[in-house]
mmCIF file of C-alpha atoms in Angstrom:
data_model
loop_
_atom_site.group_PDB
_atom_site.id
_atom_site.type_symbol
_atom_site.label_atom_id
_atom_site.label_comp_id
_atom_site.label_asym_id
_atom_site.label_seq_id
_atom_site.Cartn_x
_atom_site.Cartn_y
_atom_site.Cartn_z
ATOM 1 C CA ASP A 1 -0.678 16.231 5.337
ATOM 2 C CA GLN A 2 -0.072 12.751 6.640
ATOM 3 C CA GLN A 3 -3.442 11.377 7.651
ATOM 4 C CA VAL A 4 -2.035 8.054 8.838
ATOM 5 C CA LYS A 5 0.940 8.059 11.193
ATOM 6 C CA GLN A 6 3.196 5.358 12.487
ATOM 7 C CA ASN A 7 5.333 7.126 15.040
ATOM 8 C CA SER A 8 7.755 4.288 15.709
ATOM 9 C CA PRO A 9 10.154 3.765 12.787
ATOM 10 C CA SER A 10 11.476 0.567 14.341
ATOM 11 C CA LEU A 11 10.693 -2.075 16.943
ATOM 12 C CA SER A 12 12.801 -4.942 18.227
ATOM 13 C CA VAL A 13 11.371 -7.890 20.182
ATOM 14 C CA GLN A 14 12.517 -11.297 21.329
ATOM 15 C CA GLU A 15 11.236 -14.424 19.624
ATOM 16 C CA GLY A 16 8.152 -15.766 21.387
ATOM 17 C CA ARG A 17 7.185 -12.426 22.895
ATOM 18 C CA ILE A 18 4.402 -10.106 21.781
ATOM 19 C CA SER A 19 4.979 -7.455 19.118
ATOM 20 C CA ILE A 20 2.708 -4.405 19.245
ATOM 21 C CA LEU A 21 2.722 -2.014 16.322
ATOM 22 C CA ASN A 22 0.783 1.219 16.585
ATOM 23 C CA CYS A 23 -0.932 3.529 14.126
ATOM 24 C CA ASP A 24 -2.824 6.805 14.497
ATOM 25 C CA TYR A 25 -5.084 8.525 11.986
ATOM 26 C CA THR A 26 -6.651 11.956 11.721
ATOM 27 C CA ASN A 27 -9.421 11.554 9.127
ATOM 28 C CA SER A 28 -12.716 10.637 10.813
ATOM 29 C CA MET A 29 -14.094 9.502 7.422
ATOM 30 C CA PHE A 30 -11.823 6.450 7.376
ATOM 31 C CA ASP A 31 -13.896 3.304 7.806
ATOM 32 C CA TYR A 32 -11.594 0.485 6.689
ATOM 33 C CA PHE A 33 -8.156 -0.197 8.084
ATOM 34 C CA LEU A 34 -5.478 -2.612 6.969
ATOM 35 C CA TRP A 35 -2.026 -3.847 7.856
ATOM 36 C CA TYR A 36 0.503 -4.855 5.239
ATOM 37 C CA LYS A 37 3.846 -6.588 5.671
ATOM 38 C CA LYS A 38 6.740 -5.866 3.336
ATOM 39 C CA TYR A 39 9.984 -7.727 2.791
ATOM 40 C CA PRO A 40 12.895 -6.117 0.890
ATOM 41 C CA ALA A 41 12.573 -6.130 -2.913
ATOM 42 C CA GLU A 42 8.980 -7.369 -2.702
ATOM 43 C CA GLY A 43 5.604 -5.682 -2.789
ATOM 44 C CA PRO A 44 3.517 -5.191 0.355
ATOM 45 C CA THR A 45 1.525 -8.268 1.344
ATOM 46 C CA PHE A 46 -1.928 -7.911 2.871
ATOM 47 C CA LEU A 47 -1.982 -9.166 6.452
ATOM 48 C CA ILE A 48 -5.248 -8.298 8.176
ATOM 49 C CA SER A 49 -8.012 -5.713 8.030
ATOM 50 C CA ILE A 50 -10.771 -4.308 10.183
ATOM 51 C CA SER A 51 -13.956 -2.422 9.435
ATOM 52 C CA SER A 52 -14.958 0.541 11.565
ATOM 53 C CA ILE A 53 -18.017 -1.367 12.818
ATOM 54 C CA LYS A 54 -15.692 -3.685 14.749
ATOM 55 C CA ASP A 55 -13.084 -3.070 17.410
ATOM 56 C CA LYS A 56 -11.126 -6.304 17.052
ATOM 57 C CA ASN A 57 -10.264 -8.797 14.361
ATOM 58 C CA GLU A 58 -8.130 -11.921 14.752
ATOM 59 C CA ASP A 59 -6.370 -14.133 12.259
ATOM 60 C CA GLY A 60 -4.106 -16.727 13.814
ATOM 61 C CA ARG A 61 -1.191 -15.001 15.532
ATOM 62 C CA PHE A 62 -2.313 -11.574 14.306
ATOM 63 C CA THR A 63 -4.907 -9.373 16.001
ATOM 64 C CA VAL A 64 -5.859 -5.842 15.039
ATOM 65 C CA PHE A 65 -7.528 -3.547 17.552
ATOM 66 C CA LEU A 66 -9.391 -0.373 16.597
ATOM 67 C CA ASN A 67 -10.165 2.467 18.990
ATOM 68 C CA LYS A 68 -12.316 4.884 16.994
ATOM 69 C CA SER A 69 -12.636 7.495 19.725
ATOM 70 C CA ALA A 70 -8.850 7.750 19.957
ATOM 71 C CA LYS A 71 -8.380 7.305 16.194
ATOM 72 C CA HIS A 72 -5.853 4.592 16.961
ATOM 73 C CA LEU A 73 -5.260 1.066 15.817
ATOM 74 C CA SER A 74 -2.703 -1.503 16.755
ATOM 75 C CA LEU A 75 -1.440 -4.827 15.454
ATOM 76 C CA HIS A 76 -0.511 -7.540 17.940
ATOM 77 C CA ILE A 77 1.624 -10.486 16.885
ATOM 78 C CA VAL A 78 1.732 -13.349 19.370
ATOM 79 C CA PRO A 79 4.050 -15.180 19.530
ATOM 80 C CA SER A 80 6.553 -13.274 17.411
ATOM 81 C CA GLN A 81 8.757 -15.307 15.096
ATOM 82 C CA PRO A 82 11.985 -14.375 13.279
ATOM 83 C CA GLY A 83 10.131 -14.696 9.957
ATOM 84 C CA ASP A 84 7.906 -11.811 11.076
ATOM 85 C CA SER A 85 10.874 -9.454 10.682
ATOM 86 C CA ALA A 86 9.726 -6.988 8.013
ATOM 87 C CA VAL A 87 8.370 -3.475 7.545
ATOM 88 C CA TYR A 88 4.728 -3.156 8.567
ATOM 89 C CA PHE A 89 2.483 -0.533 7.000
ATOM 90 C CA CYS A 90 -0.792 0.651 8.404
ATOM 91 C CA ALA A 91 -3.342 1.860 5.825
ATOM 92 C CA ALA A 92 -6.803 3.393 5.876
ATOM 93 C CA SER A 93 -9.524 4.254 3.395
ATOM 94 C CA ALA A 94 -12.885 5.989 3.411
ATOM 95 C CA TYR A 95 -16.216 4.847 2.000
ATOM 96 C CA ASN A 96 -16.409 7.779 -0.400
ATOM 97 C CA ASN A 97 -13.142 7.415 -2.308
ATOM 98 C CA ASN A 98 -10.444 5.010 -3.444
ATOM 99 C CA ASP A 99 -7.528 6.994 -2.060
ATOM 100 C CA MET A 100 -6.009 4.598 0.472
ATOM 101 C CA ARG A 101 -3.578 6.341 2.805
ATOM 102 C CA PHE A 102 -0.522 4.631 4.226
ATOM 103 C CA GLY A 103 1.650 5.281 7.229
ATOM 104 C CA ALA A 104 5.413 5.540 6.814
ATOM 105 C CA GLY A 105 5.964 2.036 8.172
ATOM 106 C CA THR A 106 7.536 0.374 11.210
ATOM 107 C CA ARG A 107 10.485 -1.976 10.821
ATOM 108 C CA LEU A 108 10.003 -4.973 13.098
ATOM 109 C CA THR A 109 12.998 -7.109 14.042
ATOM 110 C CA VAL A 110 12.349 -10.354 15.885
ATOM 111 C CA LYS A 111 15.498 -11.693 17.495
ATOM 112 C CA PRO A 112 16.012 -15.437 17.963
ATOM 113 C CA ASP B 1 -0.087 -14.694 -4.809
ATOM 114 C CA ALA B 2 -2.118 -12.316 -6.928
ATOM 115 C CA GLY B 3 -1.106 -12.483 -10.590
ATOM 116 C CA ILE B 4 0.499 -9.070 -10.967
ATOM 117 C CA THR B 5 3.555 -8.437 -13.110
ATOM 118 C CA GLN B 6 5.354 -5.119 -13.239
ATOM 119 C CA SER B 7 7.831 -4.265 -15.959
ATOM 120 C CA PRO B 8 10.551 -3.286 -16.030
ATOM 121 C CA ARG B 9 11.695 -4.170 -12.510
ATOM 122 C CA HIS B 10 14.558 -1.695 -12.659
ATOM 123 C CA LYS B 11 15.189 1.311 -14.851
ATOM 124 C CA VAL B 12 17.776 4.077 -14.946
ATOM 125 C CA THR B 13 17.132 7.025 -17.208
ATOM 126 C CA GLU B 14 17.991 10.684 -17.642
ATOM 127 C CA THR B 15 16.079 13.813 -16.721
ATOM 128 C CA GLY B 16 13.710 14.933 -19.453
ATOM 129 C CA THR B 17 13.184 11.539 -21.050
ATOM 130 C CA PRO B 18 9.753 9.876 -21.225
ATOM 131 C CA VAL B 19 9.265 6.714 -19.165
ATOM 132 C CA THR B 20 6.441 4.169 -19.223
ATOM 133 C CA LEU B 21 5.905 1.522 -16.573
ATOM 134 C CA ARG B 22 3.584 -1.396 -17.176
ATOM 135 C CA CYS B 23 1.372 -3.347 -14.828
ATOM 136 C CA HIS B 24 -0.205 -6.570 -16.051
ATOM 137 C CA GLN B 25 -2.740 -8.614 -14.077
ATOM 138 C CA THR B 26 -4.227 -12.043 -14.683
ATOM 139 C CA GLU B 27 -6.959 -11.785 -12.013
ATOM 140 C CA ASN B 28 -9.521 -9.854 -14.089
ATOM 141 C CA HIS B 29 -9.915 -7.345 -11.243
ATOM 142 C CA ARG B 30 -11.775 -4.132 -11.974
ATOM 143 C CA TYR B 31 -9.594 -1.750 -9.938
ATOM 144 C CA MET B 32 -5.923 -1.014 -10.571
ATOM 145 C CA TYR B 33 -3.657 1.467 -8.802
ATOM 146 C CA TRP B 34 -0.228 3.043 -9.092
ATOM 147 C CA TYR B 35 1.670 4.038 -5.947
ATOM 148 C CA ARG B 36 5.094 5.407 -5.252
ATOM 149 C CA GLN B 37 7.077 4.591 -2.128
ATOM 150 C CA ASP B 38 9.556 7.055 -0.687
ATOM 151 C CA PRO B 39 11.378 7.043 2.663
ATOM 152 C CA GLY B 40 9.318 8.696 5.378
ATOM 153 C CA HIS B 41 6.138 8.696 3.284
ATOM 154 C CA GLY B 42 4.996 5.129 3.043
ATOM 155 C CA LEU B 43 3.049 4.523 -0.164
ATOM 156 C CA ARG B 44 1.232 7.356 -1.906
ATOM 157 C CA LEU B 45 -1.414 6.922 -4.572
ATOM 158 C CA ILE B 46 -0.592 8.416 -7.977
ATOM 159 C CA HIS B 47 -3.554 7.365 -10.137
ATOM 160 C CA TYR B 48 -6.095 4.590 -10.149
ATOM 161 C CA SER B 49 -8.486 2.982 -12.604
ATOM 162 C CA TYR B 50 -11.996 1.670 -11.965
ATOM 163 C CA GLY B 51 -12.461 0.150 -15.399
ATOM 164 C CA VAL B 52 -11.237 0.211 -18.990
ATOM 165 C CA LYS B 53 -10.625 3.838 -19.963
ATOM 166 C CA ASP B 54 -11.842 4.997 -16.517
ATOM 167 C CA THR B 55 -9.134 6.611 -14.417
ATOM 168 C CA ASP B 56 -8.832 9.184 -11.662
ATOM 169 C CA LYS B 57 -6.119 11.110 -9.838
ATOM 170 C CA GLY B 58 -4.644 10.222 -6.507
ATOM 171 C CA GLU B 59 -2.718 12.160 -3.896
ATOM 172 C CA VAL B 60 0.445 12.772 -5.970
ATOM 173 C CA SER B 61 -0.657 12.794 -9.622
ATOM 174 C CA ASP B 62 1.290 15.829 -10.913
ATOM 175 C CA GLY B 63 3.796 14.845 -13.606
ATOM 176 C CA TYR B 64 2.168 11.464 -14.254
ATOM 177 C CA SER B 65 -0.422 10.143 -16.666
ATOM 178 C CA VAL B 66 -2.046 6.727 -16.962
ATOM 179 C CA SER B 67 -3.907 4.673 -19.504
ATOM 180 C CA ARG B 68 -5.976 1.514 -19.374
ATOM 181 C CA SER B 69 -7.057 0.189 -22.758
ATOM 182 C CA LYS B 70 -7.539 -3.397 -21.556
ATOM 183 C CA THR B 71 -8.704 -4.856 -18.248
ATOM 184 C CA GLU B 72 -5.370 -6.545 -17.675
ATOM 185 C CA ASP B 73 -2.982 -3.649 -18.384
ATOM 186 C CA PHE B 74 -2.459 -0.345 -16.588
ATOM 187 C CA LEU B 75 0.323 1.941 -17.828
ATOM 188 C CA LEU B 76 1.997 4.750 -15.907
ATOM 189 C CA THR B 77 3.808 7.416 -17.954
ATOM 190 C CA LEU B 78 6.220 10.090 -16.889
ATOM 191 C CA GLU B 79 6.118 12.446 -19.883
ATOM 192 C CA SER B 80 9.372 14.198 -18.945
ATOM 193 C CA ALA B 81 11.084 12.534 -16.013
ATOM 194 C CA THR B 82 12.546 14.633 -13.193
ATOM 195 C CA SER B 83 14.916 13.624 -10.404
ATOM 196 C CA SER B 84 12.091 14.030 -7.872
ATOM 197 C CA GLN B 85 10.360 11.087 -9.550
ATOM 198 C CA THR B 86 13.141 8.731 -8.537
ATOM 199 C CA SER B 87 11.253 6.218 -6.431
ATOM 200 C CA VAL B 88 9.951 2.678 -6.165
ATOM 201 C CA TYR B 89 6.649 2.297 -8.001
ATOM 202 C CA PHE B 90 4.067 -0.300 -7.038
ATOM 203 C CA CYS B 91 1.027 -1.438 -8.917
ATOM 204 C CA ALA B 92 -1.944 -2.834 -6.998
ATOM 205 C CA ILE B 93 -5.250 -4.460 -7.899
ATOM 206 C CA SER B 94 -8.535 -5.091 -6.132
ATOM 207 C CA GLU B 95 -11.867 -6.682 -7.018
ATOM 208 C CA ALA B 96 -13.905 -3.981 -5.340
ATOM 209 C CA ARG B 97 -13.516 -0.496 -3.971
ATOM 210 C CA GLY B 98 -10.564 0.079 -1.684
ATOM 211 C CA ASN B 99 -12.714 0.463 1.406
ATOM 212 C CA VAL B 100 -14.301 -3.011 1.275
ATOM 213 C CA GLN B 101 -11.530 -5.260 0.010
ATOM 214 C CA PRO B 102 -7.750 -5.206 0.336
ATOM 215 C CA GLN B 103 -5.509 -4.245 -2.516
ATOM 216 C CA HIS B 104 -2.841 -6.693 -3.649
ATOM 217 C CA PHE B 105 0.517 -5.441 -4.820
ATOM 218 C CA GLY B 106 3.084 -6.288 -7.441
ATOM 219 C CA ASP B 107 6.791 -6.482 -6.596
ATOM 220 C CA GLY B 108 7.597 -2.958 -7.722
ATOM 221 C CA THR B 109 9.722 -1.078 -10.231
ATOM 222 C CA ARG B 110 12.795 0.751 -8.987
ATOM 223 C CA LEU B 111 13.193 3.881 -11.122
ATOM 224 C CA SER B 112 16.265 6.095 -10.944
ATOM 225 C CA ILE B 113 16.356 9.400 -12.821
ATOM 226 C CA LEU B 114 19.789 10.954 -13.145
#
């Protein structure tokens, strides 16, 4: 039962353009959402998070949007850079347990 | 980078043998986690610890046990390894519960069971 879904296994964008990565969840108890970036042979690196009391959080080129009614969140990267090429994981957790759930990941390729 | 060291980084072993993976942290964080990463599944929680000698099961705990005798070390044991446990294993740490602060990950252990 995959409670967090990333339906696009891959995404390719041109350098300088916007990258939009999407994530859907099914568990209405989730109240904290995160995005991680992962390079090959390394562990996931925390990128940005958002609490369910907000609908947007920005950190430099990265913005996460949360639509609770649709159970959907997205990560926007503007402008995209070749160094952003990595696998991006969406994750979610609930206030009542430590079991963070991850999506299967989206491989982003930013072309020069 | 968070001070997390996983050992070994790579291991190949045979079905039926015991395997222990170690996670060592220098951050003095209360919470420690073990995940496995498999294609199509993202990362799945195996076990976690919320203090010395305090552990609990995650989503995919069958076939695994853990121990935490010191704040800095969290061990994952496969008592009798099976081929289905071939995976990349990640350790993570956090200062607080997973729904208020992000977890930070080590670089992983690639385990192959033949």
